[in-house]
Every structure is written in structure tokens, then in C-alpha cells.
Amino acid sequence: MSIQPHKSRTIISIVLLCLIPFFTANAAKVKIGILLPYTGTYAKLGTHIRDALMLRIEQNKNTLGGREVEYISVDSEMNVPKSTSRINKLVKKDKVDFLVGPVHSGIGINMARLVKKSGTITIVPNAGANQITGTHCAPNIFRTSFTSWQLAYPMGGVMRKAGHKRVVMMYWNYTFGRQTKAAFAESFSASNEEVIDIPTPFPKAEFQSYFTKIATLHPDAVFAFYSGGGAVQFVKDYAASGLKDAIPLYSTFLTEGTAKAQGSAADGIVSILHYSRDLDNEANQRLKRTFKAKTGEDVDIFAVQGYDTGSLLVQAMDAVAGDTFHKKALIQAMESVVIDSPRGPFTFSKAHNPIQTIYLRQTTKGENKIIGVAAKNVEDPATGCQM
Ligand code: BEZ
């Protein structure tokens, strides 16, 4: 049977039409949409994530899988209601290949909900809300940071073993703070220990009246979550209130990237985190050197998470030779990556969250020095995740 010339021309045209999206998707610049805070109490967190992400891609000649990179970066202002239109613009109008963000858990949950529908490949470089890789998990959602549970649950055991029986938990009253309290209370209260709950409004940094209350409660210790600008104020005010010498202060994030600004008020604070600047590995030395040279700033966990987001993109896009059209293959490449992180090498769990070691640190003269390992190779339980 022979195909008539006009029919064969039609077939060729159809095949060419089908190939257009493949060629346009894989020849153009790779578009990365970034939604991070550049103003407000989390401004430094967002800036460090963005700068370290761009640094990692710069170290790869500003390319991903051989393609040039274009960034579309938006200030989240930590504004949850406005995040819907900002995410929709990046996804639907700008048609980004990858979406990176946010810092704030409330925005993170919204982002997960929206990109689960759109299918946009999304990398969360900070927001810790459990449900991002839990009930909202999806093949196209990855996280290079941590979950609320991963940090707070081990801290419960640490403080119980330290002999504390009554602990005040102070935190900003939004998703991440509330989940931190819940996971901490679950593990701390195993033998009837008491957690006294003191939530404070986000992003306010007025703590005096709460410290007066703590002085009258006289707990064995305080466990606090604050970050960025609010954390600097908290630590200075805690010392000024006279509580520092009377009631030991434990924390998550409180002294990260802020210890120098907090000065001697931060000395002695014990913190739990998946990184310390004094980790002795090559990736950490390299980032400390190159980040300082690029930005004039010291590395913190936020820079590390941005850098690792860059590594995930570099390695996965190399593996698929820059092909963003075949998403399934790209997602598989992302799932198989081993990140040579400044926090130590890590892989992703089935729910796309880092499996990582959680450290105990103590602040001395502006540095968070490792004093122990709180838990090794911690994998978030990813409650409710169905993929
Ligand atoms: C969060 O909202 O998930 C978050 C913000 C700052 C530091 C850590 C967690």
C-alpha cells in the first residue's frame, strides 16, 4: 500500500506540530520563579536563600542542563492572602519551569495547594509546615529544608533528658510555631512533663509582658521559636529582663544568622538545627568562602538551603540534558539526586523531604558551636502523604 503525497505531507505537518512544544520548551532559557521575603522580619532569610541559589547556578556557568537561566523574583512580603495571585502569575502568566519559595509556612501551604493542581515543579527552600510534604505532597513538590516535626520532636527528648519537667514554649502564633509546639509537646510530655503555652502574634517583636509572666511562672526552662529580626529583639530583651541568668533558654532558629547581632545576650543559648557553620566538610568550606566573597555575609542555614536548591536543579537538569518537557523523567532525576550539602550529604524521602541529621548547638561569641547530635538521619513521617 502506498501513501499519497498529500497524505504524507499532512502526517509530516502533524509530527512537526507535535514537536514544537518540545523544541520551544527545551531550547529557550530555563525560567525560575522565586517567591521569597525581601522586606520585613524575614528579609535576611529570603535574601540569603536567593543569593546562595544564584551563586550555585553561577558556579555552573549560569546554566542548567546546558540552557541559560532567567529569574523572575518576587517579594512575598510574608503576605499569605496576596500569595495566591503572586503564585498564579508566576505559574500561569510567566509559565516558569521551576518555582522556588517560600520562607513562611502559611504561604508554603498555599503554594503546595496551587502547584499540586498546576503541576509546576516546585522546590521549597525553607517553609517547614508538615503538610507541604504531608497531606499536600505531590510528585512535583520537593523541599530542601526541614519539617516542623523534624526539628521540634527531637528537642522534646533532649530537654526531658536534661531533667526539665516544666517548660514554657514561646513562639510566633502561626502554622510553623504551632506545629513546632505540638511536636515538641508530644515528645517532651512522655512522662507527664508540663508545657506552658505562650504564643505571641506574628511578626510582632514586643516581648516584655510575656517575660514578666515567665518570671512569675518560674519554669525549669524556656523553648522558643523566633527568627530573623524578631529573634534579635527576643534574645536581647530576654537578657535585659534578667531571665537569662535564671532560666535556661533553648531554641530553634533563634540564633541562626543572628548570633553576631545578638552579641553576648546570645551566649549560652542551646539550639537545635540541621546545620552549623562549624561543620567540617568540603561543601561547607566552599560555600562559606564563596558566599562571603559574593555577598560579604556569613553563611547560615538559609543560605545553605538556597545553595542546595541550586544543587538539586543543577544535578537533575544535567541528568536529563536540560529537558524540562518530559516532566516525569525530570522528577525521577530529582528524586535520585544525592545533594553534597554543607550540612552533610543527603537524599530525599519518598515524600521529597531531606533525610538529615539534627544537631545540638550552643552559642558562644557569635557562633553556634556543635555540642552534640540530637538525632541521626531523621526522616519526617510525612503523615497523610499519598503519591
Ligand atoms: C516557617 O514559617 O516555616 C519558618 C520561618 C522562618 C524560620 C523557620 C521556619
mmCIF file of C-alpha atoms and ligand atoms in Angstrom:
data_model
loop_
_atom_site.group_PDB
_atom_site.id
_atom_site.type_symbol
_atom_site.label_atom_id
_atom_site.label_comp_id
_atom_site.label_asym_id
_atom_site.label_seq_id
_atom_site.Cartn_x
_atom_site.Cartn_y
_atom_site.Cartn_z
ATOM 1 C CA MET A 1 0.000 0.000 0.000
ATOM 2 C CA SER A 2 1.393 3.420 -0.969
ATOM 3 C CA ILE A 3 0.672 6.704 0.884
ATOM 4 C CA GLN A 4 -0.463 9.506 -1.383
ATOM 5 C CA PRO A 5 1.829 12.622 -1.407
ATOM 6 C CA HIS A 6 -0.778 14.965 0.141
ATOM 7 C CA LYS A 7 -1.395 12.470 2.961
ATOM 8 C CA SER A 8 2.313 12.103 3.729
ATOM 9 C CA ARG A 9 2.648 15.936 3.829
ATOM 10 C CA THR A 10 -0.225 16.035 6.348
ATOM 11 C CA ILE A 11 1.433 13.375 8.533
ATOM 12 C CA ILE A 12 4.767 15.249 8.468
ATOM 13 C CA SER A 13 2.995 18.507 9.404
ATOM 14 C CA ILE A 14 1.226 16.823 12.346
ATOM 15 C CA VAL A 15 4.510 15.311 13.599
ATOM 16 C CA LEU A 16 6.252 18.714 13.318
ATOM 17 C CA LEU A 17 3.394 20.449 15.152
ATOM 18 C CA CYS A 18 3.666 17.901 17.980
ATOM 19 C CA LEU A 19 7.401 18.564 18.252
ATOM 20 C CA ILE A 20 7.062 22.380 18.539
ATOM 21 C CA PRO A 21 6.374 22.402 22.307
ATOM 22 C CA PHE A 22 9.329 20.034 22.848
ATOM 23 C CA PHE A 23 11.769 22.289 20.960
ATOM 24 C CA THR A 24 10.479 25.567 22.433
ATOM 25 C CA ALA A 25 10.465 24.119 25.983
ATOM 26 C CA ASN A 26 13.988 22.768 25.692
ATOM 27 C CA ALA A 27 15.761 25.464 23.656
ATOM 28 C CA ALA A 28 14.606 28.607 25.492
ATOM 29 C CA LYS A 29 16.068 29.890 28.739
ATOM 30 C CA VAL A 30 15.089 27.959 31.865
ATOM 31 C CA LYS A 31 12.697 30.183 33.819
ATOM 32 C CA ILE A 32 12.939 30.095 37.620
ATOM 33 C CA GLY A 33 10.197 31.908 39.530
ATOM 34 C CA ILE A 34 11.222 32.899 43.061
ATOM 35 C CA LEU A 35 8.802 33.942 45.812
ATOM 36 C CA LEU A 36 10.711 34.947 48.957
ATOM 37 C CA PRO A 37 10.564 37.750 51.551
ATOM 38 C CA TYR A 38 12.914 40.682 50.856
ATOM 39 C CA THR A 39 11.232 43.036 53.334
ATOM 40 C CA GLY A 40 10.070 42.637 56.944
ATOM 41 C CA THR A 41 11.333 40.408 59.742
ATOM 42 C CA TYR A 42 12.303 37.528 57.368
ATOM 43 C CA ALA A 43 14.052 39.790 54.783
ATOM 44 C CA LYS A 44 17.528 38.435 55.503
ATOM 45 C CA LEU A 45 16.311 34.824 55.282
ATOM 46 C CA GLY A 46 14.843 35.408 51.811
ATOM 47 C CA THR A 47 17.860 37.345 50.571
ATOM 48 C CA HIS A 48 20.292 34.645 51.715
ATOM 49 C CA ILE A 49 18.245 31.883 50.060
ATOM 50 C CA ARG A 50 18.063 33.796 46.754
ATOM 51 C CA ASP A 51 21.748 34.828 46.753
ATOM 52 C CA ALA A 52 23.001 31.315 47.516
ATOM 53 C CA LEU A 53 20.673 29.748 44.918
ATOM 54 C CA MET A 54 22.018 32.147 42.271
ATOM 55 C CA LEU A 55 25.594 31.549 43.475
ATOM 56 C CA ARG A 56 25.244 27.791 42.948
ATOM 57 C CA ILE A 57 23.894 28.309 39.437
ATOM 58 C CA GLU A 58 26.645 30.884 38.717
ATOM 59 C CA GLN A 59 29.153 28.184 39.686
ATOM 60 C CA ASN A 60 27.563 26.120 36.900
ATOM 61 C CA LYS A 61 28.199 28.909 34.343
ATOM 62 C CA ASN A 62 24.699 30.286 34.854
ATOM 63 C CA THR A 63 23.237 27.288 33.052
ATOM 64 C CA LEU A 64 21.054 24.280 33.872
ATOM 65 C CA GLY A 65 21.453 21.225 31.648
ATOM 66 C CA GLY A 66 23.256 23.433 29.105
ATOM 67 C CA ARG A 67 20.478 26.065 28.973
ATOM 68 C CA GLU A 68 20.771 29.667 30.149
ATOM 69 C CA VAL A 69 18.724 30.705 33.180
ATOM 70 C CA GLU A 70 16.270 33.562 33.666
ATOM 71 C CA TYR A 71 14.979 34.546 37.124
ATOM 72 C CA ILE A 72 11.652 36.170 37.945
ATOM 73 C CA SER A 73 11.918 37.140 41.586
ATOM 74 C CA VAL A 74 9.010 38.496 43.660
ATOM 75 C CA ASP A 75 8.922 39.818 47.254
ATOM 76 C CA SER A 76 6.424 37.676 49.190
ATOM 77 C CA GLU A 77 6.229 40.354 51.947
ATOM 78 C CA MET A 78 5.200 37.329 54.078
ATOM 79 C CA ASN A 79 1.676 38.156 52.932
ATOM 80 C CA VAL A 80 -0.426 34.983 52.768
ATOM 81 C CA PRO A 81 -3.603 36.432 51.127
ATOM 82 C CA LYS A 82 -1.565 38.150 48.373
ATOM 83 C CA SER A 83 0.452 34.973 47.713
ATOM 84 C CA THR A 84 -2.338 33.379 45.627
ATOM 85 C CA SER A 85 -2.172 35.996 42.853
ATOM 86 C CA ARG A 86 1.642 36.127 43.045
ATOM 87 C CA ILE A 87 1.967 32.345 42.650
ATOM 88 C CA ASN A 88 -0.681 32.258 39.899
ATOM 89 C CA LYS A 89 1.174 34.980 37.954
ATOM 90 C CA LEU A 90 4.475 33.058 38.093
ATOM 91 C CA VAL A 91 2.776 29.788 37.132
ATOM 92 C CA LYS A 92 0.160 30.870 34.585
ATOM 93 C CA LYS A 93 1.438 34.128 33.057
ATOM 94 C CA ASP A 94 5.234 33.766 33.318
ATOM 95 C CA LYS A 95 4.968 29.984 32.822
ATOM 96 C CA VAL A 96 8.069 29.309 34.908
ATOM 97 C CA ASP A 97 9.784 25.924 34.565
ATOM 98 C CA PHE A 98 10.556 25.840 38.286
ATOM 99 C CA LEU A 99 9.057 27.673 41.247
ATOM 100 C CA VAL A 100 11.263 28.294 44.317
ATOM 101 C CA GLY A 101 9.808 29.510 47.631
ATOM 102 C CA PRO A 102 8.728 30.434 50.231
ATOM 103 C CA VAL A 103 10.129 31.111 53.742
ATOM 104 C CA HIS A 104 6.786 31.453 55.571
ATOM 105 C CA SER A 105 4.781 28.264 56.231
ATOM 106 C CA GLY A 106 1.377 29.904 55.627
ATOM 107 C CA ILE A 107 2.473 30.817 52.088
ATOM 108 C CA GLY A 108 4.080 27.377 51.736
ATOM 109 C CA ILE A 109 0.782 25.600 52.333
ATOM 110 C CA ASN A 110 -0.958 27.872 49.811
ATOM 111 C CA MET A 111 1.806 27.284 47.267
ATOM 112 C CA ALA A 112 1.633 23.500 47.700
ATOM 113 C CA ARG A 113 -2.148 23.578 47.191
ATOM 114 C CA LEU A 114 -1.845 25.626 43.971
ATOM 115 C CA VAL A 115 1.108 23.826 42.344
ATOM 116 C CA LYS A 116 -0.355 20.429 43.156
ATOM 117 C CA LYS A 117 -3.064 21.432 40.645
ATOM 118 C CA SER A 118 -0.825 23.184 38.082
ATOM 119 C CA GLY A 119 1.924 20.526 38.137
ATOM 120 C CA THR A 120 4.685 23.191 38.234
ATOM 121 C CA ILE A 121 7.903 21.703 39.606
ATOM 122 C CA THR A 122 8.354 23.457 42.942
ATOM 123 C CA ILE A 123 11.237 23.483 45.419
ATOM 124 C CA VAL A 124 10.540 24.768 48.930
ATOM 125 C CA PRO A 125 13.823 26.166 50.331
ATOM 126 C CA ASN A 126 12.556 26.918 53.853
ATOM 127 C CA ALA A 127 8.866 26.787 54.898
ATOM 128 C CA GLY A 128 8.609 23.925 57.403
ATOM 129 C CA ALA A 129 4.843 23.252 57.587
ATOM 130 C CA ASN A 130 4.463 19.475 57.830
ATOM 131 C CA GLN A 131 1.650 19.265 55.280
ATOM 132 C CA ILE A 132 3.809 20.581 52.373
ATOM 133 C CA THR A 133 5.365 17.108 52.178
ATOM 134 C CA GLY A 134 2.449 15.542 54.107
ATOM 135 C CA THR A 135 -1.202 15.877 53.127
ATOM 136 C CA HIS A 136 -0.325 18.268 50.238
ATOM 137 C CA CYS A 137 2.597 16.175 48.953
ATOM 138 C CA ALA A 138 2.809 15.701 45.196
ATOM 139 C CA PRO A 139 5.288 14.318 42.659
ATOM 140 C CA ASN A 140 6.165 17.890 41.575
ATOM 141 C CA ILE A 141 6.817 19.260 45.114
ATOM 142 C CA PHE A 142 10.292 18.979 46.690
ATOM 143 C CA ARG A 143 11.648 20.541 49.874
ATOM 144 C CA THR A 144 15.349 21.239 50.555
ATOM 145 C CA SER A 145 14.854 22.476 54.130
ATOM 146 C CA PHE A 146 13.118 20.646 57.032
ATOM 147 C CA THR A 147 9.706 19.987 58.547
ATOM 148 C CA SER A 148 8.416 21.431 61.835
ATOM 149 C CA TRP A 149 8.378 17.873 63.186
ATOM 150 C CA GLN A 150 11.970 17.074 62.164
ATOM 151 C CA LEU A 151 13.362 19.759 64.486
ATOM 152 C CA ALA A 152 10.825 20.003 67.314
ATOM 153 C CA TYR A 153 10.251 16.309 68.038
ATOM 154 C CA PRO A 154 13.930 15.559 68.854
ATOM 155 C CA MET A 155 14.084 18.691 71.065
ATOM 156 C CA GLY A 156 11.399 17.218 73.356
ATOM 157 C CA GLY A 157 13.647 14.252 74.133
ATOM 158 C CA VAL A 158 16.722 16.450 74.588
ATOM 159 C CA MET A 159 15.029 18.699 77.174
ATOM 160 C CA ARG A 160 13.414 15.785 79.023
ATOM 161 C CA LYS A 161 16.782 14.026 79.289
ATOM 162 C CA ALA A 162 18.283 17.285 80.596
ATOM 163 C CA GLY A 163 15.935 16.815 83.583
ATOM 164 C CA HIS A 164 13.472 19.631 82.847
ATOM 165 C CA LYS A 165 9.889 18.994 83.999
ATOM 166 C CA ARG A 166 8.086 22.332 83.379
ATOM 167 C CA VAL A 167 8.931 24.193 80.212
ATOM 168 C CA VAL A 168 7.482 27.396 78.722
ATOM 169 C CA MET A 169 7.160 27.229 74.931
ATOM 170 C CA MET A 170 7.155 30.700 73.292
ATOM 171 C CA TYR A 171 6.566 31.068 69.562
ATOM 172 C CA TRP A 172 5.051 33.183 66.828
ATOM 173 C CA ASN A 173 1.443 32.118 66.586
ATOM 174 C CA TYR A 174 1.169 30.843 63.011
ATOM 175 C CA THR A 175 1.424 27.393 61.401
ATOM 176 C CA PHE A 176 5.153 26.791 61.872
ATOM 177 C CA GLY A 177 5.168 27.966 65.505
ATOM 178 C CA ARG A 178 2.043 25.967 66.373
ATOM 179 C CA GLN A 179 3.377 22.784 64.716
ATOM 180 C CA THR A 180 6.726 23.247 66.487
ATOM 181 C CA LYS A 181 4.893 23.448 69.819
ATOM 182 C CA ALA A 182 2.738 20.398 69.043
ATOM 183 C CA ALA A 183 5.664 18.132 68.042
ATOM 184 C CA PHE A 184 7.758 19.351 70.969
ATOM 185 C CA ALA A 185 4.934 18.785 73.480
ATOM 186 C CA GLU A 186 4.265 15.294 72.084
ATOM 187 C CA SER A 187 7.813 14.089 72.743
ATOM 188 C CA PHE A 188 8.599 16.202 75.842
ATOM 189 C CA SER A 189 5.474 15.222 77.775
ATOM 190 C CA ALA A 190 6.145 11.453 77.544
ATOM 191 C CA SER A 191 6.338 11.116 81.375
ATOM 192 C CA ASN A 192 3.792 13.808 82.315
ATOM 193 C CA GLU A 193 6.164 16.749 81.875
ATOM 194 C CA GLU A 194 4.327 20.061 81.514
ATOM 195 C CA VAL A 195 4.457 22.500 78.578
ATOM 196 C CA ILE A 196 3.169 26.014 79.329
ATOM 197 C CA ASP A 197 1.971 27.517 76.070
ATOM 198 C CA ILE A 198 2.837 31.178 75.280
ATOM 199 C CA PRO A 199 2.025 32.035 71.650
ATOM 200 C CA THR A 200 2.702 35.636 70.525
ATOM 201 C CA PRO A 201 1.354 37.453 67.447
ATOM 202 C CA PHE A 202 3.423 37.253 64.231
ATOM 203 C CA PRO A 203 5.520 39.279 63.326
ATOM 204 C CA LYS A 204 5.407 41.463 66.453
ATOM 205 C CA ALA A 205 8.602 41.704 68.485
ATOM 206 C CA GLU A 206 7.279 43.068 71.794
ATOM 207 C CA PHE A 207 8.102 40.503 74.437
ATOM 208 C CA GLN A 208 8.368 42.370 77.789
ATOM 209 C CA SER A 209 4.936 41.457 79.160
ATOM 210 C CA TYR A 210 5.497 37.745 78.369
ATOM 211 C CA PHE A 211 8.864 37.812 80.143
ATOM 212 C CA THR A 212 7.221 39.325 83.231
ATOM 213 C CA LYS A 213 4.742 36.431 83.169
ATOM 214 C CA ILE A 214 7.570 33.859 82.791
ATOM 215 C CA ALA A 215 9.359 35.316 85.823
ATOM 216 C CA THR A 216 6.255 34.643 87.940
ATOM 217 C CA LEU A 217 5.740 31.121 86.455
ATOM 218 C CA HIS A 218 9.380 30.252 87.111
ATOM 219 C CA PRO A 219 9.625 27.216 84.745
ATOM 220 C CA ASP A 220 12.717 24.956 84.550
ATOM 221 C CA ALA A 221 13.491 26.231 81.041
ATOM 222 C CA VAL A 222 12.115 28.133 78.034
ATOM 223 C CA PHE A 223 11.987 26.732 74.470
ATOM 224 C CA ALA A 224 11.498 29.436 71.818
ATOM 225 C CA PHE A 225 10.931 29.749 68.076
ATOM 226 C CA TYR A 226 11.580 33.169 66.546
ATOM 227 C CA SER A 227 13.679 34.025 63.502
ATOM 228 C CA GLY A 228 15.229 36.969 61.654
ATOM 229 C CA GLY A 229 14.679 40.486 63.006
ATOM 230 C CA GLY A 230 12.234 39.323 65.714
ATOM 231 C CA ALA A 231 14.805 36.822 67.025
ATOM 232 C CA VAL A 232 17.420 39.553 67.532
ATOM 233 C CA GLN A 233 14.943 41.539 69.642
ATOM 234 C CA PHE A 234 13.808 38.455 71.600
ATOM 235 C CA VAL A 235 17.327 37.457 72.671
ATOM 236 C CA LYS A 236 18.350 40.998 73.656
ATOM 237 C CA ASP A 237 15.129 41.533 75.633
ATOM 238 C CA TYR A 238 15.401 38.102 77.338
ATOM 239 C CA ALA A 239 18.862 39.041 78.631
ATOM 240 C CA ALA A 240 17.782 42.581 79.584
ATOM 241 C CA SER A 241 14.810 41.199 81.566
ATOM 242 C CA GLY A 242 17.218 39.280 83.827
ATOM 243 C CA LEU A 243 15.763 35.889 82.820
ATOM 244 C CA LYS A 244 18.934 34.744 81.011
ATOM 245 C CA ASP A 245 20.827 34.010 84.246
ATOM 246 C CA ALA A 246 17.791 32.477 85.975
ATOM 247 C CA ILE A 247 16.042 30.271 83.350
ATOM 248 C CA PRO A 248 17.963 28.434 80.581
ATOM 249 C CA LEU A 249 16.875 29.276 77.039
ATOM 250 C CA TYR A 250 16.593 26.560 74.357
ATOM 251 C CA SER A 251 15.598 27.341 70.805
ATOM 252 C CA THR A 252 15.145 26.585 67.173
ATOM 253 C CA PHE A 253 16.223 29.238 64.614
ATOM 254 C CA LEU A 254 16.541 31.890 67.354
ATOM 255 C CA THR A 255 20.303 32.386 66.937
ATOM 256 C CA GLU A 256 20.657 31.302 63.277
ATOM 257 C CA GLY A 257 22.156 34.097 61.159
ATOM 258 C CA THR A 258 21.529 36.478 64.050
ATOM 259 C CA ALA A 259 24.067 35.475 66.739
ATOM 260 C CA LYS A 260 26.516 38.276 65.860
ATOM 261 C CA ALA A 261 23.773 40.929 66.041
ATOM 262 C CA GLN A 262 22.580 39.470 69.373
ATOM 263 C CA GLY A 263 26.103 39.799 70.870
ATOM 264 C CA SER A 264 26.774 38.484 74.365
ATOM 265 C CA ALA A 265 22.982 38.248 75.016
ATOM 266 C CA ALA A 266 23.066 35.049 72.892
ATOM 267 C CA ASP A 267 25.941 33.381 74.758
ATOM 268 C CA GLY A 268 24.907 30.025 76.250
ATOM 269 C CA ILE A 269 21.658 29.546 74.249
ATOM 270 C CA VAL A 270 21.226 25.918 73.171
ATOM 271 C CA SER A 271 19.645 25.456 69.751
ATOM 272 C CA ILE A 272 18.526 22.588 67.557
ATOM 273 C CA LEU A 273 19.082 22.718 63.786
ATOM 274 C CA HIS A 274 20.143 20.657 60.778
ATOM 275 C CA TYR A 275 23.328 22.718 60.250
ATOM 276 C CA SER A 276 26.150 24.518 61.984
ATOM 277 C CA ARG A 277 28.734 26.771 60.373
ATOM 278 C CA ASP A 278 31.488 24.831 62.130
ATOM 279 C CA LEU A 279 30.665 21.555 60.317
ATOM 280 C CA ASP A 280 33.919 20.357 58.840
ATOM 281 C CA ASN A 281 33.240 19.255 55.284
ATOM 282 C CA GLU A 282 34.404 20.475 51.882
ATOM 283 C CA ALA A 283 31.000 21.677 50.661
ATOM 284 C CA ASN A 284 30.652 23.844 53.788
ATOM 285 C CA GLN A 285 34.146 25.349 53.432
ATOM 286 C CA ARG A 286 33.428 26.137 49.773
ATOM 287 C CA LEU A 287 30.087 27.803 50.472
ATOM 288 C CA LYS A 288 31.464 29.820 53.407
ATOM 289 C CA ARG A 289 34.260 31.153 51.168
ATOM 290 C CA THR A 290 32.255 31.831 48.005
ATOM 291 C CA PHE A 291 29.129 33.240 49.738
ATOM 292 C CA LYS A 292 31.270 35.697 51.732
ATOM 293 C CA ALA A 293 33.092 36.735 48.538
ATOM 294 C CA LYS A 294 29.802 37.287 46.676
ATOM 295 C CA THR A 295 27.669 38.919 49.367
ATOM 296 C CA GLY A 296 30.023 39.997 52.179
ATOM 297 C CA GLU A 297 27.777 37.969 54.525
ATOM 298 C CA ASP A 298 28.381 34.896 56.687
ATOM 299 C CA VAL A 299 26.648 31.664 55.699
ATOM 300 C CA ASP A 300 23.632 30.495 57.698
ATOM 301 C CA ILE A 301 21.123 27.670 57.238
ATOM 302 C CA PHE A 302 19.026 29.835 54.905
ATOM 303 C CA ALA A 303 21.965 30.274 52.523
ATOM 304 C CA VAL A 304 22.629 26.520 52.768
ATOM 305 C CA GLN A 305 19.030 25.709 51.821
ATOM 306 C CA GLY A 306 19.199 28.115 48.845
ATOM 307 C CA TYR A 307 22.517 26.600 47.753
ATOM 308 C CA ASP A 308 21.136 23.062 47.997
ATOM 309 C CA THR A 309 18.111 24.129 45.937
ATOM 310 C CA GLY A 310 20.612 25.220 43.267
ATOM 311 C CA SER A 311 22.449 21.880 43.523
ATOM 312 C CA LEU A 312 19.189 19.967 43.105
ATOM 313 C CA LEU A 313 18.435 21.950 39.927
ATOM 314 C CA VAL A 314 21.992 21.653 38.549
ATOM 315 C CA GLN A 315 22.273 17.906 39.130
ATOM 316 C CA ALA A 316 18.782 16.933 37.953
ATOM 317 C CA MET A 317 18.887 19.160 34.855
ATOM 318 C CA ASP A 318 22.315 17.716 33.957
ATOM 319 C CA ALA A 319 20.872 14.204 34.259
ATOM 320 C CA VAL A 320 18.116 14.983 31.711
ATOM 321 C CA ALA A 321 20.321 17.206 29.482
ATOM 322 C CA GLY A 322 18.125 20.254 30.157
ATOM 323 C CA ASP A 323 14.853 18.609 29.064
ATOM 324 C CA THR A 324 12.006 20.236 31.014
ATOM 325 C CA PHE A 325 9.367 18.917 28.599
ATOM 326 C CA HIS A 326 9.366 15.327 29.875
ATOM 327 C CA LYS A 327 8.444 16.147 33.474
ATOM 328 C CA LYS A 328 8.237 12.569 34.676
ATOM 329 C CA ALA A 329 11.877 11.909 33.755
ATOM 330 C CA LEU A 330 12.921 15.238 35.321
ATOM 331 C CA ILE A 331 11.088 14.415 38.567
ATOM 332 C CA GLN A 332 12.710 10.971 38.625
ATOM 333 C CA ALA A 333 16.120 12.635 38.199
ATOM 334 C CA MET A 334 15.326 14.990 41.120
ATOM 335 C CA GLU A 335 14.285 12.037 43.290
ATOM 336 C CA SER A 336 17.596 10.232 42.649
ATOM 337 C CA VAL A 337 19.901 13.152 43.432
ATOM 338 C CA VAL A 338 22.355 12.940 46.358
ATOM 339 C CA ILE A 339 22.987 16.517 47.460
ATOM 340 C CA ASP A 340 26.553 17.213 48.579
ATOM 341 C CA SER A 341 25.275 19.757 51.075
ATOM 342 C CA PRO A 342 27.235 21.964 53.505
ATOM 343 C CA ARG A 343 25.045 20.292 56.189
ATOM 344 C CA GLY A 344 26.432 16.893 55.041
ATOM 345 C CA PRO A 345 25.248 14.758 52.098
ATOM 346 C CA PHE A 346 21.527 13.996 51.978
ATOM 347 C CA THR A 347 18.917 12.227 49.860
ATOM 348 C CA PHE A 348 15.156 12.768 49.600
ATOM 349 C CA SER A 349 12.493 10.662 51.288
ATOM 350 C CA LYS A 350 9.582 9.217 49.279
ATOM 351 C CA ALA A 351 7.622 12.366 50.185
ATOM 352 C CA HIS A 352 10.513 14.538 48.816
ATOM 353 C CA ASN A 353 11.822 15.856 52.139
ATOM 354 C CA PRO A 354 15.529 15.717 53.161
ATOM 355 C CA ILE A 355 16.583 12.791 55.357
ATOM 356 C CA GLN A 356 19.084 14.539 57.587
ATOM 357 C CA THR A 357 20.956 14.725 60.870
ATOM 358 C CA ILE A 358 19.778 17.203 63.500
ATOM 359 C CA TYR A 359 22.440 18.902 65.631
ATOM 360 C CA LEU A 360 22.518 20.495 69.065
ATOM 361 C CA ARG A 361 24.496 23.714 69.173
ATOM 362 C CA GLN A 362 25.438 26.283 71.794
ATOM 363 C CA THR A 363 26.100 29.939 71.043
ATOM 364 C CA THR A 364 29.481 31.347 72.054
ATOM 365 C CA LYS A 365 30.818 34.705 70.854
ATOM 366 C CA GLY A 366 28.530 34.947 67.829
ATOM 367 C CA GLU A 367 28.949 31.326 66.668
ATOM 368 C CA ASN A 368 26.605 28.322 67.047
ATOM 369 C CA LYS A 369 29.045 25.572 68.004
ATOM 370 C CA ILE A 370 28.022 21.912 67.760
ATOM 371 C CA ILE A 371 27.740 20.273 71.187
ATOM 372 C CA GLY A 372 26.084 17.022 70.081
ATOM 373 C CA VAL A 373 23.826 15.172 67.671
ATOM 374 C CA ALA A 374 20.146 15.346 68.663
ATOM 375 C CA ALA A 375 19.066 12.688 66.127
ATOM 376 C CA LYS A 376 20.740 10.999 63.155
ATOM 377 C CA ASN A 377 19.239 10.620 59.654
ATOM 378 C CA VAL A 378 15.806 11.884 60.640
ATOM 379 C CA GLU A 379 13.030 11.167 58.129
ATOM 380 C CA ASP A 380 9.769 13.075 58.522
ATOM 381 C CA PRO A 381 6.814 10.661 58.912
ATOM 382 C CA ALA A 382 5.010 12.541 56.072
ATOM 383 C CA THR A 383 1.640 11.939 57.721
ATOM 384 C CA GLY A 384 -1.165 11.937 55.148
ATOM 385 C CA CYS A 385 1.089 11.852 52.082
ATOM 386 C CA GLN A 386 -0.279 9.792 49.231
ATOM 387 C CA MET A 387 1.593 9.885 45.937
HETATM 388 C C1 BEZ B 1 8.331 28.896 58.567
HETATM 389 O O1 BEZ B 1 7.420 29.731 58.502
HETATM 390 O O2 BEZ B 1 8.172 27.733 58.196
HETATM 391 C C2 BEZ B 1 9.681 29.325 59.079
HETATM 392 C C3 BEZ B 1 10.064 30.646 59.002
HETATM 393 C C4 BEZ B 1 11.300 31.018 59.479
HETATM 394 C C5 BEZ B 1 12.164 30.085 60.020
HETATM 395 C C6 BEZ B 1 11.762 28.759 60.090
HETATM 396 C C7 BEZ B 1 10.523 28.377 59.631
#
